[in-house]
PDB file of C-alpha atoms in Angstrom:
ATOM      1  CA  UNK A   1     129.544 199.437  66.300  1.00  0.00           C
ATOM      2  CA  UNK A   2     128.546 199.373  69.971  1.00  0.00           C
ATOM      3  CA  UNK A   3     129.963 201.388  72.863  1.00  0.00           C
ATOM      4  CA  UNK A   4     132.025 198.319  73.699  1.00  0.00           C
ATOM      5  CA  UNK A   5     133.916 198.616  70.393  1.00  0.00           C
ATOM      6  CA  UNK A   6     133.769 202.363  69.765  1.00  0.00           C
ATOM      7  CA  UNK A   7     137.445 202.869  70.712  1.00  0.00           C
ATOM      8  CA  UNK A   8     138.703 199.458  69.571  1.00  0.00           C
ATOM      9  CA  UNK A   9     140.582 199.368  66.241  1.00  0.00           C
ATOM     10  CA  UNK A  10     140.272 196.291  64.058  1.00  0.00           C
ATOM     11  CA  UNK A  11     144.020 195.606  63.721  1.00  0.00           C
ATOM     12  CA  UNK A  12     146.221 195.618  66.819  1.00  0.00           C
ATOM     13  CA  UNK A  13     149.918 194.846  66.138  1.00  0.00           C
ATOM     14  CA  UNK A  14     151.754 193.239  69.066  1.00  0.00           C
ATOM     15  CA  UNK A  15     155.341 193.565  70.297  1.00  0.00           C
ATOM     16  CA  UNK A  16     157.340 190.349  70.842  1.00  0.00           C
ATOM     17  CA  UNK A  17     159.111 189.595  74.119  1.00  0.00           C
ATOM     18  CA  UNK A  18     162.321 187.575  73.966  1.00  0.00           C
ATOM     19  CA  UNK A  19     163.382 184.962  76.513  1.00  0.00           C
ATOM     20  CA  UNK A  20     166.857 183.484  77.040  1.00  0.00           C
ATOM     21  CA  UNK A  21     167.060 179.693  77.138  1.00  0.00           C
ATOM     22  CA  UNK A  22     170.032 177.366  77.501  1.00  0.00           C
ATOM     23  CA  UNK A  23     168.843 175.477  74.419  1.00  0.00           C
ATOM     24  CA  UNK A  24     168.199 178.579  72.269  1.00  0.00           C
ATOM     25  CA  UNK A  25     169.806 179.894  69.087  1.00  0.00           C
ATOM     26  CA  UNK A  26     170.370 183.132  67.186  1.00  0.00           C
ATOM     27  CA  UNK A  27     167.550 183.214  64.630  1.00  0.00           C
ATOM     28  CA  UNK A  28     165.084 185.233  66.715  1.00  0.00           C
ATOM     29  CA  UNK A  29     167.352 187.794  68.413  1.00  0.00           C
ATOM     30  CA  UNK A  30     170.962 188.203  69.625  1.00  0.00           C
ATOM     31  CA  UNK A  31     171.981 186.502  72.907  1.00  0.00           C
ATOM     32  CA  UNK A  32     171.393 188.296  76.193  1.00  0.00           C
ATOM     33  CA  UNK A  33     174.208 188.137  78.736  1.00  0.00           C
ATOM     34  CA  UNK A  34     175.777 185.278  76.821  1.00  0.00           C
ATOM     35  CA  UNK A  35     172.621 183.138  76.938  1.00  0.00           C
ATOM     36  CA  UNK A  36     170.940 182.494  73.574  1.00  0.00           C
ATOM     37  CA  UNK A  37     167.337 183.425  72.826  1.00  0.00           C
ATOM     38  CA  UNK A  38     165.108 180.375  72.706  1.00  0.00           C
ATOM     39  CA  UNK A  39     161.639 181.901  72.685  1.00  0.00           C
ATOM     40  CA  UNK A  40     159.848 184.929  71.322  1.00  0.00           C
ATOM     41  CA  UNK A  41     156.478 185.364  73.024  1.00  0.00           C
ATOM     42  CA  UNK A  42     154.552 187.021  70.226  1.00  0.00           C
ATOM     43  CA  UNK A  43     150.996 187.033  71.597  1.00  0.00           C
ATOM     44  CA  UNK A  44     149.510 186.680  75.077  1.00  0.00           C
ATOM     45  CA  UNK A  45     147.747 188.735  77.717  1.00  0.00           C
ATOM     46  CA  UNK A  46     150.906 190.716  78.515  1.00  0.00           C
ATOM     47  CA  UNK A  47     151.580 191.661  74.892  1.00  0.00           C
ATOM     48  CA  UNK A  48     151.739 195.397  74.231  1.00  0.00           C
ATOM     49  CA  UNK A  49     150.038 197.121  71.295  1.00  0.00           C
ATOM     50  CA  UNK A  50     152.721 198.822  69.199  1.00  0.00           C
ATOM     51  CA  UNK A  51     150.769 201.201  66.945  1.00  0.00           C
ATOM     52  CA  UNK A  52     147.502 203.084  66.572  1.00  0.00           C
ATOM     53  CA  UNK A  53     145.339 204.858  69.149  1.00  0.00           C
ATOM     54  CA  UNK A  54     145.807 202.072  71.717  1.00  0.00           C
ATOM     55  CA  UNK A  55     149.611 201.893  71.456  1.00  0.00           C
ATOM     56  CA  UNK A  56     151.247 201.080  74.785  1.00  0.00           C
ATOM     57  CA  UNK A  57     148.271 199.240  76.235  1.00  0.00           C
ATOM     58  CA  UNK A  58     148.359 195.525  77.027  1.00  0.00           C
ATOM     59  CA  UNK A  59     146.000 192.906  75.694  1.00  0.00           C
ATOM     60  CA  UNK A  60     144.766 192.145  79.225  1.00  0.00           C
ATOM     61  CA  UNK A  61     143.896 195.825  79.760  1.00  0.00           C
ATOM     62  CA  UNK A  62     141.897 195.842  76.536  1.00  0.00           C
ATOM     63  CA  UNK A  63     140.205 192.600  77.528  1.00  0.00           C
ATOM     64  CA  UNK A  64     138.997 194.131  80.782  1.00  0.00           C
ATOM     65  CA  UNK A  65     137.963 197.403  79.128  1.00  0.00           C
ATOM     66  CA  UNK A  66     136.257 195.942  76.043  1.00  0.00           C
ATOM     67  CA  UNK A  67     135.432 192.331  76.986  1.00  0.00           C
ATOM     68  CA  UNK A  68     132.692 191.713  74.441  1.00  0.00           C
ATOM     69  CA  UNK A  69     134.364 193.630  71.645  1.00  0.00           C
ATOM     70  CA  UNK A  70     137.652 191.791  72.053  1.00  0.00           C
ATOM     71  CA  UNK A  71     136.608 188.298  73.127  1.00  0.00           C
ATOM     72  CA  UNK A  72     133.128 188.035  71.636  1.00  0.00           C
ATOM     73  CA  UNK A  73     131.371 185.086  73.208  1.00  0.00           C
ATOM     74  CA  UNK A  74     134.599 183.154  73.813  1.00  0.00           C
ATOM     75  CA  UNK A  75     136.114 183.444  77.258  1.00  0.00           C
ATOM     76  CA  UNK A  76     135.658 185.695  80.259  1.00  0.00           C
ATOM     77  CA  UNK A  77     137.970 188.540  81.360  1.00  0.00           C
ATOM     78  CA  UNK A  78     138.263 187.134  84.885  1.00  0.00           C
ATOM     79  CA  UNK A  79     139.813 183.948  83.472  1.00  0.00           C
ATOM     80  CA  UNK A  80     142.599 185.856  81.719  1.00  0.00           C
ATOM     81  CA  UNK A  81     143.564 185.834  78.071  1.00  0.00           C
ATOM     82  CA  UNK A  82     143.239 182.204  76.943  1.00  0.00           C
ATOM     83  CA  UNK A  83     146.095 181.749  74.441  1.00  0.00           C
ATOM     84  CA  UNK A  84     149.861 182.125  74.262  1.00  0.00           C
ATOM     85  CA  UNK A  85     151.775 182.069  70.970  1.00  0.00           C
ATOM     86  CA  UNK A  86     155.546 181.653  70.728  1.00  0.00           C
ATOM     87  CA  UNK A  87     158.327 181.214  68.221  1.00  0.00           C
ATOM     88  CA  UNK A  88     160.957 178.672  69.335  1.00  0.00           C
ATOM     89  CA  UNK A  89     164.542 178.463  68.070  1.00  0.00           C
ATOM     90  CA  UNK A  90     166.077 175.166  69.177  1.00  0.00           C
ATOM     91  CA  UNK A  91     169.848 174.649  68.991  1.00  0.00           C
ATOM     92  CA  UNK A  92     169.917 171.966  71.676  1.00  0.00           C
ATOM     93  CA  UNK A  93     167.405 169.502  73.108  1.00  0.00           C
ATOM     94  CA  UNK A  94     164.619 170.925  75.225  1.00  0.00           C
ATOM     95  CA  UNK A  95     163.792 168.935  78.324  1.00  0.00           C
ATOM     96  CA  UNK A  96     161.575 165.877  77.957  1.00  0.00           C
ATOM     97  CA  UNK A  97     158.350 167.135  79.492  1.00  0.00           C
ATOM     98  CA  UNK A  98     154.600 166.812  79.830  1.00  0.00           C
ATOM     99  CA  UNK A  99     151.698 169.107  80.732  1.00  0.00           C
ATOM    100  CA  UNK A 100     148.496 168.474  82.736  1.00  0.00           C
ATOM    101  CA  UNK A 101     144.990 168.989  81.400  1.00  0.00           C
ATOM    102  CA  UNK A 102     142.619 171.565  82.891  1.00  0.00           C
ATOM    103  CA  UNK A 103     141.144 169.243  85.528  1.00  0.00           C
ATOM    104  CA  UNK A 104     144.571 168.022  86.637  1.00  0.00           C
ATOM    105  CA  UNK A 105     145.974 171.574  86.795  1.00  0.00           C
ATOM    106  CA  UNK A 106     143.133 172.713  89.037  1.00  0.00           C
ATOM    107  CA  UNK A 107     143.959 169.923  91.495  1.00  0.00           C
ATOM    108  CA  UNK A 108     147.752 169.902  91.203  1.00  0.00           C
ATOM    109  CA  UNK A 109     148.442 173.633  90.747  1.00  0.00           C
ATOM    110  CA  UNK A 110     145.417 175.492  92.081  1.00  0.00           C
ATOM    111  CA  UNK A 111     141.787 176.510  91.495  1.00  0.00           C
ATOM    112  CA  UNK A 112     141.206 178.263  88.200  1.00  0.00           C
ATOM    113  CA  UNK A 113     144.505 177.098  86.682  1.00  0.00           C
ATOM    114  CA  UNK A 114     144.624 175.971  83.061  1.00  0.00           C
ATOM    115  CA  UNK A 115     146.322 172.910  81.711  1.00  0.00           C
ATOM    116  CA  UNK A 116     148.404 173.117  78.578  1.00  0.00           C
ATOM    117  CA  UNK A 117     147.384 171.665  75.253  1.00  0.00           C
ATOM    118  CA  UNK A 118     149.543 172.959  72.392  1.00  0.00           C
ATOM    119  CA  UNK A 119     150.433 172.621  68.718  1.00  0.00           C
ATOM    120  CA  UNK A 120     153.632 173.112  66.725  1.00  0.00           C
ATOM    121  CA  UNK A 121     154.012 174.290  63.122  1.00  0.00           C
ATOM    122  CA  UNK A 122     157.523 173.834  61.740  1.00  0.00           C
ATOM    123  CA  UNK A 123     159.094 176.800  59.923  1.00  0.00           C
ATOM    124  CA  UNK A 124     162.656 175.550  59.453  1.00  0.00           C
ATOM    125  CA  UNK A 125     164.042 172.037  59.879  1.00  0.00           C
ATOM    126  CA  UNK A 126     167.736 171.284  59.550  1.00  0.00           C
ATOM    127  CA  UNK A 127     168.707 167.905  58.046  1.00  0.00           C
ATOM    128  CA  UNK A 128     168.332 165.107  60.559  1.00  0.00           C
ATOM    129  CA  UNK A 129     166.492 167.227  63.159  1.00  0.00           C
ATOM    130  CA  UNK A 130     164.347 165.150  65.507  1.00  0.00           C
ATOM    131  CA  UNK A 131     161.763 165.477  68.229  1.00  0.00           C
ATOM    132  CA  UNK A 132     160.065 163.224  70.753  1.00  0.00           C
ATOM    133  CA  UNK A 133     156.285 162.879  70.754  1.00  0.00           C
ATOM    134  CA  UNK A 134     154.645 160.284  72.950  1.00  0.00           C
ATOM    135  CA  UNK A 135     155.868 156.828  73.844  1.00  0.00           C
ATOM    136  CA  UNK A 136     156.453 153.774  71.704  1.00  0.00           C
ATOM    137  CA  UNK A 137     153.418 151.644  70.878  1.00  0.00           C
ATOM    138  CA  UNK A 138     152.853 148.812  73.334  1.00  0.00           C
ATOM    139  CA  UNK A 139     154.364 150.669  76.289  1.00  0.00           C
ATOM    140  CA  UNK A 140     152.176 149.986  79.306  1.00  0.00           C
ATOM    141  CA  UNK A 141     151.337 152.621  81.922  1.00  0.00           C
ATOM    142  CA  UNK A 142     153.387 150.652  84.463  1.00  0.00           C
ATOM    143  CA  UNK A 143     156.422 150.513  82.156  1.00  0.00           C
ATOM    144  CA  UNK A 144     156.054 154.219  81.431  1.00  0.00           C
ATOM    145  CA  UNK A 145     155.879 155.088  85.139  1.00  0.00           C
ATOM    146  CA  UNK A 146     159.021 153.048  85.809  1.00  0.00           C
ATOM    147  CA  UNK A 147     160.863 154.749  82.936  1.00  0.00           C
ATOM    148  CA  UNK A 148     159.953 158.188  84.293  1.00  0.00           C
ATOM    149  CA  UNK A 149     161.007 157.359  87.852  1.00  0.00           C
ATOM    150  CA  UNK A 150     164.240 155.537  87.048  1.00  0.00           C
ATOM    151  CA  UNK A 151     165.791 157.560  84.212  1.00  0.00           C
ATOM    152  CA  UNK A 152     164.773 155.336  81.316  1.00  0.00           C
ATOM    153  CA  UNK A 153     162.399 157.649  79.483  1.00  0.00           C
ATOM    154  CA  UNK A 154     164.476 157.840  76.282  1.00  0.00           C
ATOM    155  CA  UNK A 155     164.156 154.064  75.904  1.00  0.00           C
ATOM    156  CA  UNK A 156     160.370 154.325  75.514  1.00  0.00           C
ATOM    157  CA  UNK A 157     160.101 157.720  73.762  1.00  0.00           C
ATOM    158  CA  UNK A 158     158.770 157.886  70.205  1.00  0.00           C
ATOM    159  CA  UNK A 159     161.112 159.785  67.857  1.00  0.00           C
ATOM    160  CA  UNK A 160     160.062 161.589  64.680  1.00  0.00           C
ATOM    161  CA  UNK A 161     161.639 163.798  62.019  1.00  0.00           C
ATOM    162  CA  UNK A 162     159.369 166.711  61.042  1.00  0.00           C
ATOM    163  CA  UNK A 163     159.421 168.559  57.740  1.00  0.00           C
ATOM    164  CA  UNK A 164     158.894 172.238  57.021  1.00  0.00           C
ATOM    165  CA  UNK A 165     155.162 172.975  57.007  1.00  0.00           C
ATOM    166  CA  UNK A 166     154.211 169.999  59.187  1.00  0.00           C
ATOM    167  CA  UNK A 167     151.862 170.595  62.115  1.00  0.00           C
ATOM    168  CA  UNK A 168     151.877 168.483  65.279  1.00  0.00           C
ATOM    169  CA  UNK A 169     149.054 168.674  67.808  1.00  0.00           C
ATOM    170  CA  UNK A 170     150.230 167.891  71.373  1.00  0.00           C
ATOM    171  CA  UNK A 171     147.266 167.353  73.732  1.00  0.00           C
ATOM    172  CA  UNK A 172     147.872 167.585  77.455  1.00  0.00           C
ATOM    173  CA  UNK A 173     149.331 164.335  78.769  1.00  0.00           C
ATOM    174  CA  UNK A 174     151.597 163.761  75.744  1.00  0.00           C
ATOM    175  CA  UNK A 175     155.297 163.262  76.513  1.00  0.00           C
ATOM    176  CA  UNK A 176     157.363 165.525  74.211  1.00  0.00           C
ATOM    177  CA  UNK A 177     160.682 167.247  73.517  1.00  0.00           C
ATOM    178  CA  UNK A 178     162.053 169.367  70.678  1.00  0.00           C
ATOM    179  CA  UNK A 179     165.514 168.666  69.299  1.00  0.00           C
ATOM    180  CA  UNK A 180     168.306 170.774  67.785  1.00  0.00           C
ATOM    181  CA  UNK A 181     167.820 172.377  64.379  1.00  0.00           C
ATOM    182  CA  UNK A 182     164.137 173.326  64.646  1.00  0.00           C
ATOM    183  CA  UNK A 183     162.475 176.732  64.261  1.00  0.00           C
ATOM    184  CA  UNK A 184     158.759 176.633  64.912  1.00  0.00           C
ATOM    185  CA  UNK A 185     155.529 178.404  65.765  1.00  0.00           C
ATOM    186  CA  UNK A 186     153.731 177.214  68.899  1.00  0.00           C
ATOM    187  CA  UNK A 187     150.171 177.947  69.989  1.00  0.00           C
ATOM    188  CA  UNK A 188     149.104 176.823  73.451  1.00  0.00           C
ATOM    189  CA  UNK A 189     146.745 177.446  76.280  1.00  0.00           C
ATOM    190  CA  UNK A 190     147.964 180.359  78.384  1.00  0.00           C
ATOM    191  CA  UNK A 191     149.652 178.261  81.058  1.00  0.00           C
ATOM    192  CA  UNK A 192     153.236 177.882  82.226  1.00  0.00           C
ATOM    193  CA  UNK A 193     152.714 174.541  83.996  1.00  0.00           C
ATOM    194  CA  UNK A 194     155.399 172.149  82.774  1.00  0.00           C
ATOM    195  CA  UNK A 195     156.480 168.894  84.385  1.00  0.00           C
ATOM    196  CA  UNK A 196     160.050 168.032  83.438  1.00  0.00           C
ATOM    197  CA  UNK A 197     160.872 164.334  83.097  1.00  0.00           C
ATOM    198  CA  UNK A 198     164.470 164.432  81.852  1.00  0.00           C
ATOM    199  CA  UNK A 199     166.863 167.322  81.101  1.00  0.00           C
ATOM    200  CA  UNK A 200     169.724 165.644  79.204  1.00  0.00           C
ATOM    201  CA  UNK A 201     171.936 165.610  82.327  1.00  0.00           C
ATOM    202  CA  UNK A 202     172.121 169.393  82.566  1.00  0.00           C
ATOM    203  CA  UNK A 203     172.990 170.663  86.069  1.00  0.00           C
ATOM    204  CA  UNK A 204     169.887 170.745  88.256  1.00  0.00           C
ATOM    205  CA  UNK A 205     168.707 174.146  89.420  1.00  0.00           C
ATOM    206  CA  UNK A 206     165.600 175.696  90.910  1.00  0.00           C
ATOM    207  CA  UNK A 207     164.533 176.758  87.426  1.00  0.00           C
ATOM    208  CA  UNK A 208     165.141 173.366  85.816  1.00  0.00           C
ATOM    209  CA  UNK A 209     164.116 170.864  88.480  1.00  0.00           C
ATOM    210  CA  UNK A 210     162.617 167.499  87.562  1.00  0.00           C
ATOM    211  CA  UNK A 211     158.989 166.697  88.437  1.00  0.00           C
ATOM    212  CA  UNK A 212     158.911 162.921  88.347  1.00  0.00           C
ATOM    213  CA  UNK A 213     155.813 162.088  90.394  1.00  0.00           C
ATOM    214  CA  UNK A 214     153.763 164.840  88.724  1.00  0.00           C
ATOM    215  CA  UNK A 215     154.884 163.455  85.365  1.00  0.00           C
ATOM    216  CA  UNK A 216     153.827 159.934  86.337  1.00  0.00           C
ATOM    217  CA  UNK A 217     150.411 161.299  87.311  1.00  0.00           C
ATOM    218  CA  UNK A 218     149.675 163.067  84.027  1.00  0.00           C
ATOM    219  CA  UNK A 219     151.606 161.285  81.245  1.00  0.00           C
ATOM    220  CA  UNK A 220     149.502 158.991  79.066  1.00  0.00           C
ATOM    221  CA  UNK A 221     150.955 155.954  77.354  1.00  0.00           C
ATOM    222  CA  UNK A 222     148.392 156.098  74.530  1.00  0.00           C
ATOM    223  CA  UNK A 223     149.220 159.589  73.194  1.00  0.00           C
ATOM    224  CA  UNK A 224     151.772 160.303  70.458  1.00  0.00           C
ATOM    225  CA  UNK A 225     150.471 163.588  69.078  1.00  0.00           C
ATOM    226  CA  UNK A 226     148.466 164.120  65.893  1.00  0.00           C
ATOM    227  CA  UNK A 227     150.419 164.942  62.716  1.00  0.00           C
ATOM    228  CA  UNK A 228     149.256 166.883  59.677  1.00  0.00           C
ATOM    229  CA  UNK A 229     151.976 166.664  57.063  1.00  0.00           C
ATOM    230  CA  UNK A 230     152.879 169.596  54.837  1.00  0.00           C
ATOM    231  CA  UNK A 231     152.429 167.281  51.854  1.00  0.00           C
ATOM    232  CA  UNK A 232     148.796 166.889  52.917  1.00  0.00           C
ATOM    233  CA  UNK A 233     147.928 170.494  53.818  1.00  0.00           C
ATOM    234  CA  UNK A 234     150.424 172.762  52.087  1.00  0.00           C
ATOM    235  CA  UNK A 235     150.373 174.685  55.364  1.00  0.00           C
ATOM    236  CA  UNK A 236     146.905 176.078  54.648  1.00  0.00           C
ATOM    237  CA  UNK A 237     143.364 175.300  55.736  1.00  0.00           C
ATOM    238  CA  UNK A 238     142.424 173.950  59.139  1.00  0.00           C
ATOM    239  CA  UNK A 239     145.567 172.563  60.757  1.00  0.00           C
ATOM    240  CA  UNK A 240     144.285 171.957  64.298  1.00  0.00           C
ATOM    241  CA  UNK A 241     140.816 172.040  65.818  1.00  0.00           C
ATOM    242  CA  UNK A 242     140.369 171.210  69.493  1.00  0.00           C
ATOM    243  CA  UNK A 243     138.274 172.584  72.372  1.00  0.00           C
ATOM    244  CA  UNK A 244     141.141 174.863  73.422  1.00  0.00           C
ATOM    245  CA  UNK A 245     141.930 176.529  70.067  1.00  0.00           C
ATOM    246  CA  UNK A 246     141.757 176.348  66.292  1.00  0.00           C
ATOM    247  CA  UNK A 247     144.762 176.922  64.021  1.00  0.00           C
ATOM    248  CA  UNK A 248     144.317 177.816  60.356  1.00  0.00           C
ATOM    249  CA  UNK A 249     146.873 178.527  57.635  1.00  0.00           C
ATOM    250  CA  UNK A 250     146.028 181.013  54.868  1.00  0.00           C
ATOM    251  CA  UNK A 251     147.748 182.706  51.925  1.00  0.00           C
ATOM    252  CA  UNK A 252     147.298 186.090  50.313  1.00  0.00           C
ATOM    253  CA  UNK A 253     143.911 186.383  48.619  1.00  0.00           C
ATOM    254  CA  UNK A 254     142.023 184.531  51.348  1.00  0.00           C
ATOM    255  CA  UNK A 255     139.536 185.710  53.960  1.00  0.00           C
ATOM    256  CA  UNK A 256     139.436 184.026  57.371  1.00  0.00           C
ATOM    257  CA  UNK A 257     136.334 184.313  59.565  1.00  0.00           C
ATOM    258  CA  UNK A 258     136.714 184.690  63.321  1.00  0.00           C
ATOM    259  CA  UNK A 259     133.454 182.892  64.218  1.00  0.00           C
ATOM    260  CA  UNK A 260     132.495 185.213  67.043  1.00  0.00           C
ATOM    261  CA  UNK A 261     135.903 185.373  68.686  1.00  0.00           C
ATOM    262  CA  UNK A 262     139.254 187.124  68.270  1.00  0.00           C
ATOM    263  CA  UNK A 263     142.054 186.020  65.955  1.00  0.00           C
ATOM    264  CA  UNK A 264     145.839 186.136  66.310  1.00  0.00           C
ATOM    265  CA  UNK A 265     147.425 186.476  62.872  1.00  0.00           C
ATOM    266  CA  UNK A 266     151.148 185.685  62.491  1.00  0.00           C
ATOM    267  CA  UNK A 267     152.869 186.090  59.126  1.00  0.00           C
ATOM    268  CA  UNK A 268     155.235 183.148  58.648  1.00  0.00           C
ATOM    269  CA  UNK A 269     156.187 183.634  54.974  1.00  0.00           C
ATOM    270  CA  UNK A 270     156.661 186.818  52.948  1.00  0.00           C
ATOM    271  CA  UNK A 271     154.744 190.020  53.616  1.00  0.00           C
ATOM    272  CA  UNK A 272     150.974 190.361  53.787  1.00  0.00           C
ATOM    273  CA  UNK A 273     148.519 193.217  54.023  1.00  0.00           C
ATOM    274  CA  UNK A 274     145.722 192.580  56.518  1.00  0.00           C
ATOM    275  CA  UNK A 275     142.290 194.128  56.036  1.00  0.00           C
ATOM    276  CA  UNK A 276     139.596 194.036  58.722  1.00  0.00           C
ATOM    277  CA  UNK A 277     136.542 196.259  59.055  1.00  0.00           C
ATOM    278  CA  UNK A 278     137.959 198.694  56.514  1.00  0.00           C
ATOM    279  CA  UNK A 279     141.373 199.046  58.182  1.00  0.00           C
ATOM    280  CA  UNK A 280     144.598 197.863  56.539  1.00  0.00           C
ATOM    281  CA  UNK A 281     148.038 197.022  57.910  1.00  0.00           C
ATOM    282  CA  UNK A 282     151.162 195.645  56.232  1.00  0.00           C
ATOM    283  CA  UNK A 283     152.832 192.892  58.240  1.00  0.00           C
ATOM    284  CA  UNK A 284     156.264 191.358  57.651  1.00  0.00           C
ATOM    285  CA  UNK A 285     157.749 188.003  58.668  1.00  0.00           C
ATOM    286  CA  UNK A 286     156.893 186.917  62.230  1.00  0.00           C
ATOM    287  CA  UNK A 287     154.755 190.014  62.803  1.00  0.00           C
ATOM    288  CA  UNK A 288     151.635 189.241  64.866  1.00  0.00           C
ATOM    289  CA  UNK A 289     148.363 191.159  64.896  1.00  0.00           C
ATOM    290  CA  UNK A 290     145.367 190.764  67.218  1.00  0.00           C
ATOM    291  CA  UNK A 291     142.058 191.078  65.379  1.00  0.00           C
ATOM    292  CA  UNK A 292     139.221 191.618  67.894  1.00  0.00           C
ATOM    293  CA  UNK A 293     135.986 189.670  67.717  1.00  0.00           C
ATOM    294  CA  UNK A 294     133.930 192.655  66.598  1.00  0.00           C
ATOM    295  CA  UNK A 295     135.845 192.793  63.282  1.00  0.00           C
ATOM    296  CA  UNK A 296     134.289 189.477  62.254  1.00  0.00           C
ATOM    297  CA  UNK A 297     136.895 188.443  59.672  1.00  0.00           C
ATOM    298  CA  UNK A 298     140.315 189.316  58.286  1.00  0.00           C
ATOM    299  CA  UNK A 299     141.363 189.342  54.633  1.00  0.00           C
ATOM    300  CA  UNK A 300     144.954 188.710  53.537  1.00  0.00           C
ATOM    301  CA  UNK A 301     146.513 190.146  50.386  1.00  0.00           C
ATOM    302  CA  UNK A 302     150.047 189.890  49.039  1.00  0.00           C
ATOM    303  CA  UNK A 303     152.654 187.169  48.569  1.00  0.00           C
ATOM    304  CA  UNK A 304     152.898 185.308  51.817  1.00  0.00           C
ATOM    305  CA  UNK A 305     151.340 182.931  54.288  1.00  0.00           C
ATOM    306  CA  UNK A 306     149.966 183.423  57.794  1.00  0.00           C
ATOM    307  CA  UNK A 307     148.836 181.289  60.694  1.00  0.00           C
ATOM    308  CA  UNK A 308     145.637 182.368  62.443  1.00  0.00           C
ATOM    309  CA  UNK A 309     144.849 181.105  65.937  1.00  0.00           C
ATOM    310  CA  UNK A 310     141.391 181.511  67.509  1.00  0.00           C
ATOM    311  CA  UNK A 311     140.027 180.138  70.796  1.00  0.00           C
TER     312      UNK A 311
END
């Protein structure tokens, strides 16, 4: 252990933060002020450590104090914490939207801004629940641009019905929307840049404005997301691997290496005991733990399943 990691525990449990959304439900937390909860932000730079000697400190504070111990060789403190993990409870359609890539975000939003590539892992799917991912095959860029500008995006949107345990990778530039009846885990680049194409005729407001020309600029007609079906993976093994992050599913009895970076472990089934560098911690459903790079690996025991995201 170096001086960089001398005060850094190997298991850092994180507190969720709940966000009201017009499309949210009641499976994550009770409504606030009559508005349902749509998102639980379970891991990002603003997350607070809930237990142990570093309780009360934020992830960003730890990143600045122990950059090598926390991040390893992946990322730089001045760029901010690279990932954001959420749980989403959808009782109504989310807006049809798209995100820029890194290069586009730096031009359209500002220097140093990230784009947003993301992935979804479905935890509960009600019968008939749908989503939109990409546009129908054969749609030309010109047709797509016209549909965005003139309110016809649903006519060219590709619909799909996910199943529990499916994983869908959504690279930047992919048109997408989640529908009612879905509960899911989302890992994404730490960016809040969203261009809204269509909002199901909800009243326009400053917080839910449309961004039609930005959407035309970044939406790609050739992207429809990349599916990994639960029947293929069983929700374990490598589910997504891209330059922005890797997502792995693991059950009790498995060890997951961190490959020189940190890991964000979220229990999505049952209860698991995490072991890293000789420390142990029991984690229940939807609990999320940050495992710093210096720990090297995390071992899971118990009857359950977790998702582990690394940069």
